[in-house]
Amino acid sequence: MSAPVADTATMIAGMNPALMPGRWTFRMVTEADLPDCLPNALAVFREEEGLSVLVPARAKEEAMAQITLKVFSSLEGIGLTAAVSTVLAEAGIACNVIAATLHDHVFVPEARAAEAVALLQQRAAREVA
């Protein structure tokens, strides 16, 4: 595995956004509900008001799509989230970002996922130019 990238321009240029399979939704659950959610949960976050889980969306439920930024971004890196959220905000696309150890994961409305990936690819290309 290569070293994490911390340089802003390098992270943006190398973000390599990839649309991942699955339909996701954020839900609040109780401690009692957590064991039922965990097998399928992509993420769990404990908030003051309760537990937020990112779980598969039900068939007719509004869903988010996952875009993984394939660059191995450093947790100390500055600017990648700002660049991503700015591009998507300018296009009117809501996004929720989760930073994990190796990659950042962007959740956008399912209906606009392909557009979001294209916009992020364009932003990465501008950084290289």
JSON list of C-alpha atoms in Angstrom, two decimals:
[
{"chain": "A", "resi": 1, "resn": "MET", "atom": "CA", "xyz": [0.00, 0.00, 0.00]},
{"chain": "A", "resi": 2, "resn": "SER", "atom": "CA", "xyz": [1.31, 3.44, -0.85]},
{"chain": "A", "resi": 3, "resn": "ALA", "atom": "CA", "xyz": [1.58, 6.31, 1.60]},
{"chain": "A", "resi": 4, "resn": "PRO", "atom": "CA", "xyz": [-1.45, 8.54, 2.15]},
{"chain": "A", "resi": 5, "resn": "VAL", "atom": "CA", "xyz": [-1.64, 11.71, 0.08]},
{"chain": "A", "resi": 6, "resn": "ALA", "atom": "CA", "xyz": [-1.88, 14.98, 2.01]},
{"chain": "A", "resi": 7, "resn": "ASP", "atom": "CA", "xyz": [-1.12, 17.57, -0.69]},
{"chain": "A", "resi": 8, "resn": "THR", "atom": "CA", "xyz": [-4.36, 19.31, -1.68]},
{"chain": "A", "resi": 9, "resn": "ALA", "atom": "CA", "xyz": [-3.77, 19.45, -5.43]},
{"chain": "A", "resi": 10, "resn": "THR", "atom": "CA", "xyz": [-2.58, 15.84, -5.54]},
{"chain": "A", "resi": 11, "resn": "MET", "atom": "CA", "xyz": [-5.62, 14.62, -3.59]},
{"chain": "A", "resi": 12, "resn": "ILE", "atom": "CA", "xyz": [-8.04, 16.48, -5.86]},
{"chain": "A", "resi": 13, "resn": "ALA", "atom": "CA", "xyz": [-6.28, 15.46, -9.08]},
{"chain": "A", "resi": 14, "resn": "GLY", "atom": "CA", "xyz": [-6.17, 11.83, -7.96]},
{"chain": "A", "resi": 15, "resn": "MET", "atom": "CA", "xyz": [-9.62, 11.57, -6.36]},
{"chain": "A", "resi": 16, "resn": "ASN", "atom": "CA", "xyz": [-10.77, 9.07, -9.02]},
{"chain": "A", "resi": 17, "resn": "PRO", "atom": "CA", "xyz": [-14.46, 9.02, -8.00]},
{"chain": "A", "resi": 18, "resn": "ALA", "atom": "CA", "xyz": [-16.13, 5.62, -8.39]},
{"chain": "A", "resi": 19, "resn": "LEU", "atom": "CA", "xyz": [-19.84, 4.91, -8.09]},
{"chain": "A", "resi": 20, "resn": "MET", "atom": "CA", "xyz": [-20.28, 1.96, -5.77]},
{"chain": "A", "resi": 21, "resn": "PRO", "atom": "CA", "xyz": [-23.13, -0.57, -5.84]},
{"chain": "A", "resi": 22, "resn": "GLY", "atom": "CA", "xyz": [-25.99, -0.23, -3.42]},
{"chain": "A", "resi": 23, "resn": "ARG", "atom": "CA", "xyz": [-28.72, 2.14, -2.31]},
{"chain": "A", "resi": 24, "resn": "TRP", "atom": "CA", "xyz": [-28.25, 3.70, 1.11]},
{"chain": "A", "resi": 25, "resn": "THR", "atom": "CA", "xyz": [-30.23, 5.69, 3.66]},
{"chain": "A", "resi": 26, "resn": "PHE", "atom": "CA", "xyz": [-29.42, 7.33, 6.97]},
{"chain": "A", "resi": 27, "resn": "ARG", "atom": "CA", "xyz": [-31.61, 6.39, 9.95]},
{"chain": "A", "resi": 28, "resn": "MET", "atom": "CA", "xyz": [-31.73, 7.06, 13.68]},
{"chain": "A", "resi": 29, "resn": "VAL", "atom": "CA", "xyz": [-32.01, 3.91, 15.79]},
{"chain": "A", "resi": 30, "resn": "THR", "atom": "CA", "xyz": [-32.02, 3.00, 19.46]},
{"chain": "A", "resi": 31, "resn": "GLU", "atom": "CA", "xyz": [-29.39, 0.95, 21.24]},
{"chain": "A", "resi": 32, "resn": "ALA", "atom": "CA", "xyz": [-31.91, -1.91, 21.24]},
{"chain": "A", "resi": 33, "resn": "ASP", "atom": "CA", "xyz": [-32.24, -1.71, 17.42]},
{"chain": "A", "resi": 34, "resn": "LEU", "atom": "CA", "xyz": [-28.51, -1.65, 16.76]},
{"chain": "A", "resi": 35, "resn": "PRO", "atom": "CA", "xyz": [-27.85, -5.42, 16.77]},
{"chain": "A", "resi": 36, "resn": "ASP", "atom": "CA", "xyz": [-30.44, -5.84, 13.99]},
{"chain": "A", "resi": 37, "resn": "CYS", "atom": "CA", "xyz": [-28.84, -3.04, 11.92]},
{"chain": "A", "resi": 38, "resn": "LEU", "atom": "CA", "xyz": [-25.18, -3.95, 12.29]},
{"chain": "A", "resi": 39, "resn": "PRO", "atom": "CA", "xyz": [-24.98, -6.87, 9.84]},
{"chain": "A", "resi": 40, "resn": "ASN", "atom": "CA", "xyz": [-25.99, -4.59, 6.94]},
{"chain": "A", "resi": 41, "resn": "ALA", "atom": "CA", "xyz": [-24.78, -1.21, 8.22]},
{"chain": "A", "resi": 42, "resn": "LEU", "atom": "CA", "xyz": [-22.14, 0.59, 6.23]},
{"chain": "A", "resi": 43, "resn": "ALA", "atom": "CA", "xyz": [-21.55, 3.07, 9.06]},
{"chain": "A", "resi": 44, "resn": "VAL", "atom": "CA", "xyz": [-22.67, 3.83, 12.59]},
{"chain": "A", "resi": 45, "resn": "PHE", "atom": "CA", "xyz": [-22.18, 7.14, 14.36]},
{"chain": "A", "resi": 46, "resn": "ARG", "atom": "CA", "xyz": [-23.12, 7.88, 17.95]},
{"chain": "A", "resi": 47, "resn": "GLU", "atom": "CA", "xyz": [-24.66, 11.34, 18.27]},
{"chain": "A", "resi": 48, "resn": "GLU", "atom": "CA", "xyz": [-25.92, 13.13, 21.36]},
{"chain": "A", "resi": 49, "resn": "GLU", "atom": "CA", "xyz": [-29.50, 12.38, 20.31]},
{"chain": "A", "resi": 50, "resn": "GLY", "atom": "CA", "xyz": [-28.98, 8.74, 19.44]},
{"chain": "A", "resi": 51, "resn": "LEU", "atom": "CA", "xyz": [-27.38, 6.39, 16.92]},
{"chain": "A", "resi": 52, "resn": "SER", "atom": "CA", "xyz": [-27.21, 7.25, 13.23]},
{"chain": "A", "resi": 53, "resn": "VAL", "atom": "CA", "xyz": [-26.81, 4.29, 10.92]},
{"chain": "A", "resi": 54, "resn": "LEU", "atom": "CA", "xyz": [-26.17, 4.12, 7.20]},
{"chain": "A", "resi": 55, "resn": "VAL", "atom": "CA", "xyz": [-28.08, 1.09, 6.00]},
{"chain": "A", "resi": 56, "resn": "PRO", "atom": "CA", "xyz": [-29.47, -0.31, 2.74]},
{"chain": "A", "resi": 57, "resn": "ALA", "atom": "CA", "xyz": [-32.51, 1.62, 1.55]},
{"chain": "A", "resi": 58, "resn": "ARG", "atom": "CA", "xyz": [-35.80, -0.20, 1.19]},
{"chain": "A", "resi": 59, "resn": "ALA", "atom": "CA", "xyz": [-37.31, -0.70, -2.29]},
{"chain": "A", "resi": 60, "resn": "LYS", "atom": "CA", "xyz": [-39.51, 2.43, -2.43]},
{"chain": "A", "resi": 61, "resn": "GLU", "atom": "CA", "xyz": [-37.44, 4.52, -0.05]},
{"chain": "A", "resi": 62, "resn": "GLU", "atom": "CA", "xyz": [-35.55, 7.58, -1.25]},
{"chain": "A", "resi": 63, "resn": "ALA", "atom": "CA", "xyz": [-31.92, 6.53, -1.44]},
{"chain": "A", "resi": 64, "resn": "MET", "atom": "CA", "xyz": [-28.40, 7.86, -1.52]},
{"chain": "A", "resi": 65, "resn": "ALA", "atom": "CA", "xyz": [-25.69, 6.54, -3.81]},
{"chain": "A", "resi": 66, "resn": "GLN", "atom": "CA", "xyz": [-22.12, 6.01, -2.62]},
{"chain": "A", "resi": 67, "resn": "ILE", "atom": "CA", "xyz": [-19.23, 7.56, -4.50]},
{"chain": "A", "resi": 68, "resn": "THR", "atom": "CA", "xyz": [-15.84, 6.45, -3.22]},
{"chain": "A", "resi": 69, "resn": "LEU", "atom": "CA", "xyz": [-12.87, 8.72, -3.85]},
{"chain": "A", "resi": 70, "resn": "LYS", "atom": "CA", "xyz": [-10.18, 6.19, -4.67]},
{"chain": "A", "resi": 71, "resn": "VAL", "atom": "CA", "xyz": [-7.27, 8.43, -3.70]},
{"chain": "A", "resi": 72, "resn": "PHE", "atom": "CA", "xyz": [-5.62, 7.24, -0.47]},
{"chain": "A", "resi": 73, "resn": "SER", "atom": "CA", "xyz": [-6.14, 10.58, 1.26]},
{"chain": "A", "resi": 74, "resn": "SER", "atom": "CA", "xyz": [-4.44, 11.41, 4.51]},
{"chain": "A", "resi": 75, "resn": "LEU", "atom": "CA", "xyz": [-6.67, 12.14, 7.47]},
{"chain": "A", "resi": 76, "resn": "GLU", "atom": "CA", "xyz": [-4.44, 15.22, 7.85]},
{"chain": "A", "resi": 77, "resn": "GLY", "atom": "CA", "xyz": [-5.07, 16.35, 4.26]},
{"chain": "A", "resi": 78, "resn": "ILE", "atom": "CA", "xyz": [-6.77, 19.69, 3.74]},
{"chain": "A", "resi": 79, "resn": "GLY", "atom": "CA", "xyz": [-9.12, 20.69, 0.93]},
{"chain": "A", "resi": 80, "resn": "LEU", "atom": "CA", "xyz": [-10.45, 17.49, -0.64]},
{"chain": "A", "resi": 81, "resn": "THR", "atom": "CA", "xyz": [-13.81, 17.59, 1.14]},
{"chain": "A", "resi": 82, "resn": "ALA", "atom": "CA", "xyz": [-14.12, 21.31, 0.42]},
{"chain": "A", "resi": 83, "resn": "ALA", "atom": "CA", "xyz": [-13.39, 20.81, -3.28]},
{"chain": "A", "resi": 84, "resn": "VAL", "atom": "CA", "xyz": [-15.90, 17.96, -3.56]},
{"chain": "A", "resi": 85, "resn": "SER", "atom": "CA", "xyz": [-18.67, 19.70, -1.63]},
{"chain": "A", "resi": 86, "resn": "THR", "atom": "CA", "xyz": [-18.15, 22.96, -3.54]},
{"chain": "A", "resi": 87, "resn": "VAL", "atom": "CA", "xyz": [-18.44, 21.29, -6.95]},
{"chain": "A", "resi": 88, "resn": "LEU", "atom": "CA", "xyz": [-21.57, 19.44, -5.92]},
{"chain": "A", "resi": 89, "resn": "ALA", "atom": "CA", "xyz": [-23.12, 22.46, -4.17]},
{"chain": "A", "resi": 90, "resn": "GLU", "atom": "CA", "xyz": [-22.63, 24.58, -7.30]},
{"chain": "A", "resi": 91, "resn": "ALA", "atom": "CA", "xyz": [-24.65, 21.95, -9.21]},
{"chain": "A", "resi": 92, "resn": "GLY", "atom": "CA", "xyz": [-27.33, 21.82, -6.52]},
{"chain": "A", "resi": 93, "resn": "ILE", "atom": "CA", "xyz": [-26.41, 18.28, -5.46]},
{"chain": "A", "resi": 94, "resn": "ALA", "atom": "CA", "xyz": [-26.63, 17.51, -1.75]},
{"chain": "A", "resi": 95, "resn": "CYS", "atom": "CA", "xyz": [-23.78, 15.46, -0.35]},
{"chain": "A", "resi": 96, "resn": "ASN", "atom": "CA", "xyz": [-22.80, 13.76, 2.88]},
{"chain": "A", "resi": 97, "resn": "VAL", "atom": "CA", "xyz": [-19.14, 12.86, 3.27]},
{"chain": "A", "resi": 98, "resn": "ILE", "atom": "CA", "xyz": [-17.68, 10.15, 5.47]},
{"chain": "A", "resi": 99, "resn": "ALA", "atom": "CA", "xyz": [-13.92, 10.01, 5.84]},
{"chain": "A", "resi": 100, "resn": "ALA", "atom": "CA", "xyz": [-12.55, 6.56, 6.58]},
{"chain": "A", "resi": 101, "resn": "THR", "atom": "CA", "xyz": [-8.97, 5.42, 7.09]},
{"chain": "A", "resi": 102, "resn": "LEU", "atom": "CA", "xyz": [-8.12, 4.93, 3.41]},
{"chain": "A", "resi": 103, "resn": "HIS", "atom": "CA", "xyz": [-10.73, 6.82, 1.41]},
{"chain": "A", "resi": 104, "resn": "ASP", "atom": "CA", "xyz": [-13.47, 9.41, 1.54]},
{"chain": "A", "resi": 105, "resn": "HIS", "atom": "CA", "xyz": [-17.01, 8.34, 0.68]},
{"chain": "A", "resi": 106, "resn": "VAL", "atom": "CA", "xyz": [-19.56, 10.79, -0.69]},
{"chain": "A", "resi": 107, "resn": "PHE", "atom": "CA", "xyz": [-23.28, 10.06, -0.49]},
{"chain": "A", "resi": 108, "resn": "VAL", "atom": "CA", "xyz": [-25.49, 11.87, -3.00]},
{"chain": "A", "resi": 109, "resn": "PRO", "atom": "CA", "xyz": [-29.13, 11.53, -4.06]},
{"chain": "A", "resi": 110, "resn": "GLU", "atom": "CA", "xyz": [-29.38, 8.37, -6.15]},
{"chain": "A", "resi": 111, "resn": "ALA", "atom": "CA", "xyz": [-31.02, 10.16, -9.09]},
{"chain": "A", "resi": 112, "resn": "ARG", "atom": "CA", "xyz": [-28.02, 12.47, -9.46]},
{"chain": "A", "resi": 113, "resn": "ALA", "atom": "CA", "xyz": [-25.20, 10.00, -8.81]},
{"chain": "A", "resi": 114, "resn": "ALA", "atom": "CA", "xyz": [-23.93, 9.72, -12.41]},
{"chain": "A", "resi": 115, "resn": "GLU", "atom": "CA", "xyz": [-23.97, 13.51, -12.75]},
{"chain": "A", "resi": 116, "resn": "ALA", "atom": "CA", "xyz": [-22.06, 13.87, -9.48]},
{"chain": "A", "resi": 117, "resn": "VAL", "atom": "CA", "xyz": [-19.37, 11.42, -10.61]},
{"chain": "A", "resi": 118, "resn": "ALA", "atom": "CA", "xyz": [-18.97, 13.28, -13.92]},
{"chain": "A", "resi": 119, "resn": "LEU", "atom": "CA", "xyz": [-18.64, 16.63, -12.13]},
{"chain": "A", "resi": 120, "resn": "LEU", "atom": "CA", "xyz": [-16.02, 15.23, -9.76]},
{"chain": "A", "resi": 121, "resn": "GLN", "atom": "CA", "xyz": [-14.08, 13.74, -12.67]},
{"chain": "A", "resi": 122, "resn": "GLN", "atom": "CA", "xyz": [-14.14, 17.14, -14.37]},
{"chain": "A", "resi": 123, "resn": "ARG", "atom": "CA", "xyz": [-12.90, 18.82, -11.18]},
{"chain": "A", "resi": 124, "resn": "ALA", "atom": "CA", "xyz": [-10.04, 16.34, -10.88]},
{"chain": "A", "resi": 125, "resn": "ALA", "atom": "CA", "xyz": [-9.07, 16.94, -14.51]},
{"chain": "A", "resi": 126, "resn": "ARG", "atom": "CA", "xyz": [-8.97, 20.72, -13.93]},
{"chain": "A", "resi": 127, "resn": "GLU", "atom": "CA", "xyz": [-6.50, 20.19, -11.08]},
{"chain": "A", "resi": 128, "resn": "VAL", "atom": "CA", "xyz": [-4.17, 18.27, -13.38]},
{"chain": "A", "resi": 129, "resn": "ALA", "atom": "CA", "xyz": [-4.33, 20.86, -16.16]}
]
